[in-house]
Tab-separated table of C-alpha atoms in Angstrom:
chain	number	residue	atom	x	y	z
A	16	UNK	CA	0.000	0.000	0.000
A	17	UNK	CA	1.398	3.379	-1.002
A	18	UNK	CA	1.750	5.855	1.820
A	19	UNK	CA	2.829	9.498	1.526
A	20	UNK	CA	5.340	11.172	3.757
A	21	UNK	CA	4.186	11.968	7.248
A	22	UNK	CA	5.078	15.647	7.427
A	23	UNK	CA	1.612	16.822	6.405
A	24	UNK	CA	0.462	20.101	7.978
A	25	UNK	CA	-1.388	19.572	11.209
A	26	UNK	CA	-3.879	21.689	13.049
A	27	UNK	CA	-4.504	22.439	16.707
A	28	UNK	CA	-7.750	23.645	18.197
A	29	UNK	CA	-7.838	27.215	19.446
A	30	UNK	CA	-10.978	29.008	20.517
A	31	UNK	CA	-11.888	32.281	18.898
A	32	UNK	CA	-11.432	35.172	21.238
A	33	UNK	CA	-14.367	37.543	21.098
A	34	UNK	CA	-13.086	41.128	21.150
A	35	UNK	CA	-16.124	43.271	20.492
A	36	UNK	CA	-19.742	42.254	20.122
A	37	UNK	CA	-21.129	43.237	16.745
A	38	UNK	CA	-24.579	42.743	15.281
A	39	UNK	CA	-24.452	39.720	12.977
A	40	UNK	CA	-26.178	41.530	10.116
A	41	UNK	CA	-23.437	44.171	9.957
A	42	UNK	CA	-20.454	41.879	10.415
A	43	UNK	CA	-18.368	41.454	7.238
A	44	UNK	CA	-16.637	38.071	7.530
A	45	UNK	CA	-14.579	38.440	4.354
A	46	UNK	CA	-13.347	41.839	5.549
A	47	UNK	CA	-12.336	40.336	8.881
A	48	UNK	CA	-10.524	37.390	7.233
A	49	UNK	CA	-8.619	39.797	5.040
A	50	UNK	CA	-7.509	41.814	8.073
A	51	UNK	CA	-6.478	38.646	9.942
A	52	UNK	CA	-4.167	37.525	7.133
A	53	UNK	CA	-2.682	41.026	6.833
A	54	UNK	CA	-2.054	41.038	10.589
A	55	UNK	CA	-0.391	37.623	10.440
A	56	UNK	CA	1.922	38.772	7.688
A	57	UNK	CA	3.029	41.800	9.712
A	58	UNK	CA	3.599	39.682	12.810
A	59	UNK	CA	5.554	37.103	10.804
A	60	UNK	CA	7.856	39.834	9.592
A	61	UNK	CA	8.284	41.324	13.092
A	62	UNK	CA	8.587	38.237	15.237
A	63	UNK	CA	9.727	35.599	12.736
A	64	UNK	CA	6.882	33.252	13.561
A	65	UNK	CA	3.092	33.189	13.273
A	66	UNK	CA	1.523	34.714	16.353
A	67	UNK	CA	-2.206	34.316	15.861
A	68	UNK	CA	-4.595	36.649	17.666
A	69	UNK	CA	-7.784	35.699	15.905
A	70	UNK	CA	-8.106	32.326	14.259
A	71	UNK	CA	-10.712	29.883	13.054
A	72	UNK	CA	-11.136	26.815	15.236
A	73	UNK	CA	-9.455	24.575	12.653
A	74	UNK	CA	-6.454	26.787	11.802
A	75	UNK	CA	-2.791	26.087	12.574
A	76	UNK	CA	-1.375	27.582	15.756
A	77	UNK	CA	2.261	27.698	14.659
A	78	UNK	CA	4.261	26.652	11.616
A	79	UNK	CA	4.836	22.919	11.644
A	80	UNK	CA	2.258	22.212	14.359
A	81	UNK	CA	-0.799	20.503	13.005
A	82	UNK	CA	-3.387	17.831	13.304
A	83	UNK	CA	-3.253	14.934	10.869
A	84	UNK	CA	-5.199	15.540	7.671
A	85	UNK	CA	-5.932	12.380	5.698
A	86	UNK	CA	-6.076	14.200	2.353
A	87	UNK	CA	-3.388	15.933	0.373
A	88	UNK	CA	-5.096	18.867	-1.307
A	89	UNK	CA	-2.667	20.274	-3.871
A	90	UNK	CA	-3.338	23.582	-5.631
A	91	UNK	CA	-1.409	24.468	-8.794
A	92	UNK	CA	0.448	27.771	-8.843
A	93	UNK	CA	1.002	29.630	-12.116
A	94	UNK	CA	3.998	31.860	-11.194
A	95	UNK	CA	3.573	34.648	-13.758
A	96	UNK	CA	2.739	37.691	-11.650
A	97	UNK	CA	6.193	39.148	-11.110
A	98	UNK	CA	8.971	40.563	-13.247
A	99	UNK	CA	11.209	37.787	-14.542
A	100	UNK	CA	14.853	38.846	-14.789
A	101	UNK	CA	15.607	36.747	-17.903
A	102	UNK	CA	12.538	37.208	-20.069
A	103	UNK	CA	10.195	39.625	-18.310
A	104	UNK	CA	10.878	42.505	-20.685
A	105	UNK	CA	10.215	40.280	-23.692
A	106	UNK	CA	6.720	39.358	-22.515
A	107	UNK	CA	5.456	41.906	-20.015
A	108	UNK	CA	7.394	45.190	-20.296
A	109	UNK	CA	5.314	47.002	-17.664
A	110	UNK	CA	7.285	45.120	-14.996
A	111	UNK	CA	4.297	43.517	-13.211
A	112	UNK	CA	4.283	40.185	-14.999
A	113	UNK	CA	1.008	38.870	-16.363
A	114	UNK	CA	-1.034	41.291	-14.279
A	115	UNK	CA	-0.401	43.474	-17.329
A	116	UNK	CA	-2.697	41.184	-19.351
A	117	UNK	CA	-5.139	40.272	-16.574
A	118	UNK	CA	-5.996	43.923	-15.934
A	119	UNK	CA	-6.955	44.335	-19.595
A	120	UNK	CA	-9.577	41.600	-19.527
A	121	UNK	CA	-12.865	42.820	-21.031
A	122	UNK	CA	-16.433	41.546	-20.926
A	123	UNK	CA	-17.427	39.646	-24.098
A	124	UNK	CA	-21.110	39.148	-23.229
A	125	UNK	CA	-23.661	40.483	-20.685
A	126	UNK	CA	-22.763	39.430	-17.167
A	127	UNK	CA	-19.256	38.337	-18.130
A	128	UNK	CA	-16.956	38.845	-15.123
A	129	UNK	CA	-13.950	40.577	-16.663
A	130	UNK	CA	-11.511	41.843	-15.650
A	131	UNK	CA	-11.087	39.603	-12.599
A	132	UNK	CA	-10.593	41.588	-9.414
A	133	UNK	CA	-8.388	40.071	-6.675
A	134	UNK	CA	-9.539	40.909	-3.149
A	135	UNK	CA	-5.951	41.472	-2.025
A	136	UNK	CA	-4.959	43.540	-5.026
A	137	UNK	CA	-2.322	42.962	-7.688
A	138	UNK	CA	0.368	41.435	-5.499
A	139	UNK	CA	3.691	40.056	-6.716
A	140	UNK	CA	3.911	36.272	-6.394
A	141	UNK	CA	7.670	36.394	-5.693
A	142	UNK	CA	7.210	38.556	-2.592
A	143	UNK	CA	7.692	36.332	0.486
A	144	UNK	CA	5.291	38.465	2.529
A	145	UNK	CA	2.581	37.852	-0.053
A	146	UNK	CA	3.299	34.121	-0.044
A	147	UNK	CA	3.208	34.059	3.761
A	148	UNK	CA	-0.353	35.337	3.510
A	149	UNK	CA	-1.107	32.704	0.863
A	150	UNK	CA	0.221	29.931	3.092
A	151	UNK	CA	-1.884	31.031	6.043
A	152	UNK	CA	-4.978	31.191	3.854
A	153	UNK	CA	-4.219	27.790	2.319
A	154	UNK	CA	-3.625	25.791	5.488
A	155	UNK	CA	-6.561	27.479	7.227
A	156	UNK	CA	-8.753	26.083	4.453
A	157	UNK	CA	-7.332	22.535	4.138
A	158	UNK	CA	-4.998	23.174	1.190
A	159	UNK	CA	-1.722	21.621	2.312
A	160	UNK	CA	0.333	21.288	-0.876
A	161	UNK	CA	1.350	23.825	-3.542
A	162	UNK	CA	2.338	22.560	-7.002
A	163	UNK	CA	4.530	25.115	-8.747
A	164	UNK	CA	4.590	25.271	-12.538
A	165	UNK	CA	8.296	25.215	-13.410
A	166	UNK	CA	9.822	26.292	-16.736
A	167	UNK	CA	13.074	25.828	-18.630
A	168	UNK	CA	13.608	27.710	-21.898
A	169	UNK	CA	16.695	28.569	-23.928
A	170	UNK	CA	19.037	26.813	-21.530
A	171	UNK	CA	17.757	28.372	-18.323
A	172	UNK	CA	14.845	28.804	-15.908
A	173	UNK	CA	11.836	31.055	-16.425
A	174	UNK	CA	9.521	32.465	-13.720
A	175	UNK	CA	11.518	30.655	-11.030
A	176	UNK	CA	11.567	33.662	-8.704
A	177	UNK	CA	8.034	32.944	-7.474
A	178	UNK	CA	9.298	29.694	-5.974
A	179	UNK	CA	12.859	30.686	-5.087
A	180	UNK	CA	12.202	34.163	-3.688
A	181	UNK	CA	8.525	33.973	-2.824
A	182	UNK	CA	7.789	30.540	-1.399
A	183	UNK	CA	11.203	29.375	-0.188
A	184	UNK	CA	11.840	32.691	1.572
A	185	UNK	CA	8.418	32.791	3.215
A	186	UNK	CA	8.997	32.466	6.961
A	187	UNK	CA	6.039	30.135	7.448
A	188	UNK	CA	6.651	27.795	4.503
A	189	UNK	CA	7.184	24.831	6.840
A	190	UNK	CA	3.404	24.791	7.292
A	191	UNK	CA	2.814	23.536	3.769
A	192	UNK	CA	4.438	21.081	1.364
A	193	UNK	CA	5.239	21.692	-2.291
A	194	UNK	CA	6.347	19.940	-5.432
A	195	UNK	CA	7.027	21.034	-8.977
A	196	UNK	CA	5.434	20.322	-12.310
A	197	UNK	CA	7.816	20.746	-15.240
A	198	UNK	CA	5.627	22.812	-17.595
A	199	UNK	CA	7.549	21.756	-20.694
A	200	UNK	CA	5.273	23.170	-23.375
A	201	UNK	CA	6.067	25.470	-26.297
A	202	UNK	CA	5.110	29.146	-26.139
A	203	UNK	CA	3.971	31.214	-29.102
A	204	UNK	CA	4.808	34.925	-29.170
A	205	UNK	CA	1.220	36.104	-28.681
A	206	UNK	CA	0.119	33.402	-26.241
A	207	UNK	CA	1.040	35.197	-23.028
A	208	UNK	CA	0.724	38.772	-24.303
A	209	UNK	CA	-1.559	39.235	-27.286
A	210	UNK	CA	-1.551	42.998	-26.749
A	211	UNK	CA	2.154	43.169	-27.542
A	212	UNK	CA	2.489	40.462	-30.191
A	213	UNK	CA	-0.953	40.714	-31.845
A	214	UNK	CA	-1.256	37.989	-34.523
A	215	UNK	CA	2.297	36.662	-34.208
A	216	UNK	CA	1.798	32.945	-33.624
A	217	UNK	CA	5.400	31.966	-34.304
A	218	UNK	CA	7.205	29.999	-31.595
A	219	UNK	CA	8.916	32.171	-28.999
A	220	UNK	CA	10.217	29.246	-26.927
A	221	UNK	CA	10.496	25.608	-27.876
A	222	UNK	CA	10.378	23.423	-24.775
A	223	UNK	CA	12.583	20.657	-26.177
A	224	UNK	CA	15.757	19.959	-24.236
A	225	UNK	CA	18.897	18.057	-25.188
A	226	UNK	CA	20.810	15.661	-22.917
A	227	UNK	CA	23.091	18.423	-21.611
A	228	UNK	CA	20.160	20.598	-20.573
A	229	UNK	CA	18.291	17.644	-19.133
A	230	UNK	CA	21.239	16.841	-16.881
A	231	UNK	CA	21.389	20.472	-15.733
A	232	UNK	CA	17.677	20.365	-14.950
A	233	UNK	CA	18.075	17.146	-12.964
A	234	UNK	CA	20.913	18.575	-10.889
A	235	UNK	CA	19.085	21.857	-10.296
A	236	UNK	CA	15.815	20.243	-9.274
A	237	UNK	CA	17.453	17.780	-6.874
A	238	UNK	CA	19.617	20.340	-5.112
A	239	UNK	CA	17.304	23.347	-5.082
A	240	UNK	CA	14.009	21.628	-4.387
A	241	UNK	CA	14.054	17.922	-3.520
A	242	UNK	CA	16.381	18.581	-0.590
A	243	UNK	CA	13.960	21.076	0.966
A	244	UNK	CA	12.453	19.527	4.121
A	245	UNK	CA	8.890	20.299	3.003
A	246	UNK	CA	9.178	18.885	-0.511
A	247	UNK	CA	6.238	16.538	-1.106
A	248	UNK	CA	7.153	12.847	-1.234
A	249	UNK	CA	5.345	9.552	-1.645
A	250	UNK	CA	7.041	6.640	0.128
A	251	UNK	CA	9.970	8.962	0.738
A	252	UNK	CA	10.354	9.616	-3.002
A	253	UNK	CA	10.198	13.228	-4.240
A	254	UNK	CA	7.288	13.764	-6.636
A	255	UNK	CA	8.150	15.294	-10.015
A	256	UNK	CA	5.317	15.971	-12.439
A	257	UNK	CA	5.761	16.291	-16.220
A	258	UNK	CA	3.169	18.402	-18.023
A	259	UNK	CA	3.892	17.457	-21.642
A	260	UNK	CA	4.989	13.877	-22.138
A	261	UNK	CA	4.744	14.581	-25.860
A	262	UNK	CA	7.501	17.210	-25.632
A	263	UNK	CA	9.543	14.870	-23.433
A	264	UNK	CA	9.332	12.238	-26.141
A	265	UNK	CA	10.177	14.823	-28.805
A	266	UNK	CA	13.246	15.869	-26.836
A	267	UNK	CA	14.592	12.333	-27.097
A	268	UNK	CA	13.887	11.593	-30.728
A	269	UNK	CA	10.250	10.600	-30.321
A	270	UNK	CA	11.304	7.331	-28.721
A	271	UNK	CA	9.681	6.058	-25.540
A	272	UNK	CA	12.774	3.910	-25.010
A	273	UNK	CA	15.115	6.927	-25.156
A	274	UNK	CA	12.795	8.958	-22.921
A	275	UNK	CA	12.857	6.066	-20.443
A	276	UNK	CA	16.668	6.240	-20.427
A	277	UNK	CA	16.455	9.924	-19.485
A	278	UNK	CA	13.975	9.246	-16.682
A	279	UNK	CA	16.100	6.324	-15.443
A	280	UNK	CA	19.094	8.666	-15.325
A	281	UNK	CA	16.984	11.078	-13.266
A	282	UNK	CA	16.031	8.265	-10.874
A	283	UNK	CA	19.655	7.190	-10.463
A	284	UNK	CA	20.762	10.740	-9.643
A	285	UNK	CA	17.978	11.069	-7.090
A	286	UNK	CA	19.141	7.885	-5.389
A	287	UNK	CA	22.718	9.176	-5.363
A	288	UNK	CA	21.370	12.203	-3.485
A	289	UNK	CA	20.159	9.912	-0.711
A	290	UNK	CA	16.497	9.386	-1.573
A	291	UNK	CA	14.975	5.900	-1.970
A	292	UNK	CA	13.796	6.770	-5.467
A	293	UNK	CA	11.864	9.244	-7.612
A	294	UNK	CA	8.099	9.367	-8.080
A	295	UNK	CA	7.522	10.610	-11.640
A	296	UNK	CA	4.018	11.803	-12.388
A	297	UNK	CA	2.493	11.958	-15.871
A	298	UNK	CA	0.403	15.140	-16.019
A	299	UNK	CA	-2.365	14.612	-18.532
A	300	UNK	CA	-3.536	18.224	-18.801
A	301	UNK	CA	-7.310	18.057	-18.898
A	302	UNK	CA	-7.519	14.874	-20.897
A	303	UNK	CA	-10.423	13.719	-23.054
A	304	UNK	CA	-12.393	10.581	-23.802
A	305	UNK	CA	-9.990	8.401	-25.783
A	306	UNK	CA	-10.662	5.967	-28.592
A	307	UNK	CA	-9.749	2.355	-27.891
A	308	UNK	CA	-6.555	2.765	-29.906
A	309	UNK	CA	-5.581	6.014	-28.156
A	310	UNK	CA	-6.275	4.507	-24.749
A	311	UNK	CA	-4.034	1.545	-25.571
A	312	UNK	CA	-1.192	3.826	-26.709
A	313	UNK	CA	-1.570	5.952	-23.578
A	314	UNK	CA	-1.461	2.934	-21.281
A	315	UNK	CA	1.542	1.449	-23.091
A	316	UNK	CA	3.507	4.731	-22.933
A	317	UNK	CA	2.828	5.050	-19.220
A	318	UNK	CA	4.201	1.540	-18.643
A	319	UNK	CA	7.101	1.793	-21.064
A	320	UNK	CA	8.429	5.033	-19.627
A	321	UNK	CA	7.936	3.859	-16.049
A	322	UNK	CA	5.662	6.568	-14.673
A	323	UNK	CA	4.546	6.129	-11.077
A	324	UNK	CA	1.223	7.984	-11.231
A	325	UNK	CA	-1.015	10.113	-13.442
A	326	UNK	CA	-2.506	13.476	-12.505
A	327	UNK	CA	-4.293	16.218	-14.395
A	328	UNK	CA	-3.656	19.970	-14.483
A	329	UNK	CA	-7.306	20.854	-15.011
A	330	UNK	CA	-10.586	19.203	-15.919
A	331	UNK	CA	-11.163	18.006	-19.466
A	332	UNK	CA	-14.451	18.228	-21.341
A	333	UNK	CA	-14.861	21.992	-21.016
A	334	UNK	CA	-18.304	23.421	-21.794
A	335	UNK	CA	-20.275	26.522	-20.774
A	336	UNK	CA	-22.121	24.794	-17.926
A	337	UNK	CA	-19.890	24.013	-14.940
A	338	UNK	CA	-22.069	21.071	-13.900
A	339	UNK	CA	-21.775	19.473	-17.340
A	340	UNK	CA	-18.061	20.326	-17.397
A	341	UNK	CA	-17.606	18.503	-14.110
A	342	UNK	CA	-19.608	15.500	-15.282
A	343	UNK	CA	-17.511	15.295	-18.450
A	344	UNK	CA	-14.318	15.344	-16.404
A	345	UNK	CA	-15.564	12.502	-14.216
A	346	UNK	CA	-16.261	10.377	-17.311
A	347	UNK	CA	-12.705	11.038	-18.488
A	348	UNK	CA	-11.378	10.029	-15.086
A	349	UNK	CA	-13.464	6.840	-15.089
A	350	UNK	CA	-11.999	5.786	-18.435
A	351	UNK	CA	-8.433	6.546	-17.357
A	352	UNK	CA	-8.938	4.687	-14.093
A	353	UNK	CA	-10.078	1.616	-16.005
A	354	UNK	CA	-6.907	1.373	-18.121
A	355	UNK	CA	-4.206	2.327	-15.603
A	356	UNK	CA	-2.395	0.037	-13.179
A	357	UNK	CA	-0.793	2.953	-11.307
A	358	UNK	CA	-2.432	5.641	-9.129
A	359	UNK	CA	-4.632	8.215	-10.864
A	360	UNK	CA	-5.182	11.358	-8.833
A	361	UNK	CA	-8.401	13.338	-9.346
A	362	UNK	CA	-8.439	17.010	-10.296
A	363	UNK	CA	-11.140	19.625	-9.805
A	364	UNK	CA	-11.094	22.983	-11.596
A	365	UNK	CA	-12.575	26.173	-10.194
A	366	UNK	CA	-13.703	27.288	-13.652
A	367	UNK	CA	-12.407	28.377	-17.040
A	368	UNK	CA	-12.132	31.779	-18.719
A	369	UNK	CA	-8.943	32.563	-20.644
A	370	UNK	CA	-10.476	35.383	-22.719
A	371	UNK	CA	-7.849	37.939	-21.547
A	372	UNK	CA	-5.344	36.027	-23.698
A	373	UNK	CA	-7.584	35.599	-26.742
A	374	UNK	CA	-9.489	38.570	-28.228
A	375	UNK	CA	-11.540	36.329	-30.541
A	376	UNK	CA	-12.999	34.160	-27.780
A	377	UNK	CA	-16.543	34.690	-26.542
A	378	UNK	CA	-19.401	33.225	-24.564
A	379	UNK	CA	-18.991	29.653	-25.832
A	380	UNK	CA	-15.364	29.572	-24.637
A	381	UNK	CA	-16.193	30.448	-21.031
A	382	UNK	CA	-17.602	28.360	-18.182
A	383	UNK	CA	-20.311	30.691	-16.923
A	384	UNK	CA	-23.445	28.687	-16.044
A	385	UNK	CA	-23.573	27.294	-12.494
A	386	UNK	CA	-19.957	28.360	-11.925
A	387	UNK	CA	-20.238	28.903	-8.166
A	388	UNK	CA	-18.410	27.876	-4.995
A	389	UNK	CA	-21.349	25.589	-4.194
A	390	UNK	CA	-21.042	23.727	-7.512
A	391	UNK	CA	-17.294	23.464	-7.013
A	392	UNK	CA	-17.817	22.009	-3.528
A	393	UNK	CA	-20.177	19.365	-4.901
A	394	UNK	CA	-17.623	18.320	-7.516
A	395	UNK	CA	-14.776	18.345	-4.991
A	396	UNK	CA	-16.830	16.041	-2.771
A	397	UNK	CA	-16.982	13.566	-5.684
A	398	UNK	CA	-13.187	13.718	-6.010
A	399	UNK	CA	-12.926	13.033	-2.293
A	400	UNK	CA	-15.173	9.982	-2.676
A	401	UNK	CA	-12.942	8.776	-5.515
A	402	UNK	CA	-9.877	9.170	-3.279
A	403	UNK	CA	-11.620	7.238	-0.508
A	404	UNK	CA	-12.422	4.434	-2.945
A	405	UNK	CA	-8.703	3.894	-3.641
A	406	UNK	CA	-7.183	3.067	-0.229
A	407	UNK	CA	-4.128	1.565	-1.948
A	408	UNK	CA	-2.877	5.037	-2.936
A	409	UNK	CA	-2.326	8.404	-1.216
A	410	UNK	CA	-5.436	10.568	-0.980
A	411	UNK	CA	-4.040	13.266	-3.244
A	412	UNK	CA	-6.503	15.651	-4.918
A	413	UNK	CA	-5.283	18.421	-7.212
A	414	UNK	CA	-7.094	21.702	-7.748
A	415	UNK	CA	-6.793	24.034	-10.693
A	416	UNK	CA	-5.755	26.395	-9.400
A	417	UNK	CA	-4.463	28.616	-6.631
A	418	UNK	CA	-3.970	31.693	-8.792
A	419	UNK	CA	-4.809	31.143	-12.465
A	420	UNK	CA	-6.380	34.595	-12.741
A	421	UNK	CA	-5.812	34.764	-16.486
A	422	UNK	CA	-7.670	31.463	-16.982
A	423	UNK	CA	-10.492	32.214	-14.531
A	424	UNK	CA	-9.616	29.325	-12.226
A	425	UNK	CA	-8.360	30.331	-8.777
A	426	UNK	CA	-8.992	29.700	-5.087
A	427	UNK	CA	-7.596	33.041	-3.958
A	428	UNK	CA	-10.274	35.471	-2.738
A	429	UNK	CA	-11.686	37.969	-5.206
A	430	UNK	CA	-14.215	40.780	-5.169
A	431	UNK	CA	-17.059	38.576	-6.448
A	432	UNK	CA	-16.885	35.459	-4.276
A	433	UNK	CA	-14.657	36.577	-1.430
A	434	UNK	CA	-13.299	33.477	0.312
A	435	UNK	CA	-16.097	31.341	-1.128
A	436	UNK	CA	-13.909	28.802	-2.935
A	437	UNK	CA	-11.464	28.425	-0.061
A	438	UNK	CA	-14.366	27.975	2.345
A	439	UNK	CA	-15.739	25.301	0.016
A	440	UNK	CA	-12.472	23.327	0.181
A	441	UNK	CA	-12.451	23.453	3.951
A	442	UNK	CA	-16.076	22.404	4.192
A	443	UNK	CA	-15.591	19.399	1.915
A	444	UNK	CA	-12.302	18.147	3.349
A	445	UNK	CA	-13.512	18.533	6.941
A	446	UNK	CA	-16.565	16.413	6.127
A	447	UNK	CA	-19.066	19.167	6.923
A	448	UNK	CA	-20.298	19.357	3.331
A	449	UNK	CA	-21.796	15.877	3.519
A	450	UNK	CA	-23.660	16.489	6.769
């Protein structure tokens, strides 16, 4: 039976201290939560640890002190909202990362929520004080793992500062685990900033790597990340997710055998570093219903390359109605579960709206019916049931996403739903949703 590492965040029970009575009708809970997280951040900076004055009954008392949570709830982080030293000027010359594009979102149909408005403002994701606030919000709401999208283009890293300077320098990062997903996909010029590059669909970065670069990546990942005490592991093995297996294959001549040699090299280097092995995760993106032939090829590639598990970055089967979208994704998961002999981890998306990147997209490209925290909670409860039905594997559930503002899929509080999606996670994982 597979068992994850035991350093999951825990929680201790602390009673709320009532400071001033206030009529319930006039009390703004979202406002109060916002002030609590701001206060924590200031106290972290002053004292060097989390001194909590006001706290929900299920929140952590101090970094590293927690009650056992049976589920690993992992939210993906898209680390684009800061100025990247290598390529920032090429993509987002205003110096605020992809906020430059997010702010320019415009409504394409009546009732369309654009631009998205973050409750905490346009904060930089490589600022450790910002990430300290994120961590407090996450663990208070049962999110105990961050999955950072990680990039390597033109022989070097891209957008790494969010992880290196934001998360790893956050004073309370011991409260939460993390792992990385190698987002090895190509990027067209106008994909991440259509306002600058207009109709230029030529390739800006090709994600292929040669053996020399692959070895550099392996060394960098092991020493910078796997050796961190809060790196997420399964059976003591660091988890490394690969977004595009197709690009991995392309990097090694289109051969599953050659790609396997690269992954075996990675495993050997991880063992040399003192770990029992490496848990390599195939990230399927959203996935789709496969033909019999496609399903066979998928299953054979998974086995031939030696992957340890399969996860998804978001839900497949996108349509305008969130409830139908969720049902489609569950059908995809059912098919994948039937053909895999390794763990498949469920994914739940908050929504989908990437119109800020694509001027031609409209109402049919946006999830807008029934796209509410309540619908999300219902779908997350189904993912939890799926996890419970597979006791042979860790109860890992991924969520798209923590901060995909530009794709309309984020748990972070905004001006429309406040803390609604975070509250939904906590309600489901605590078991209160089913009561």
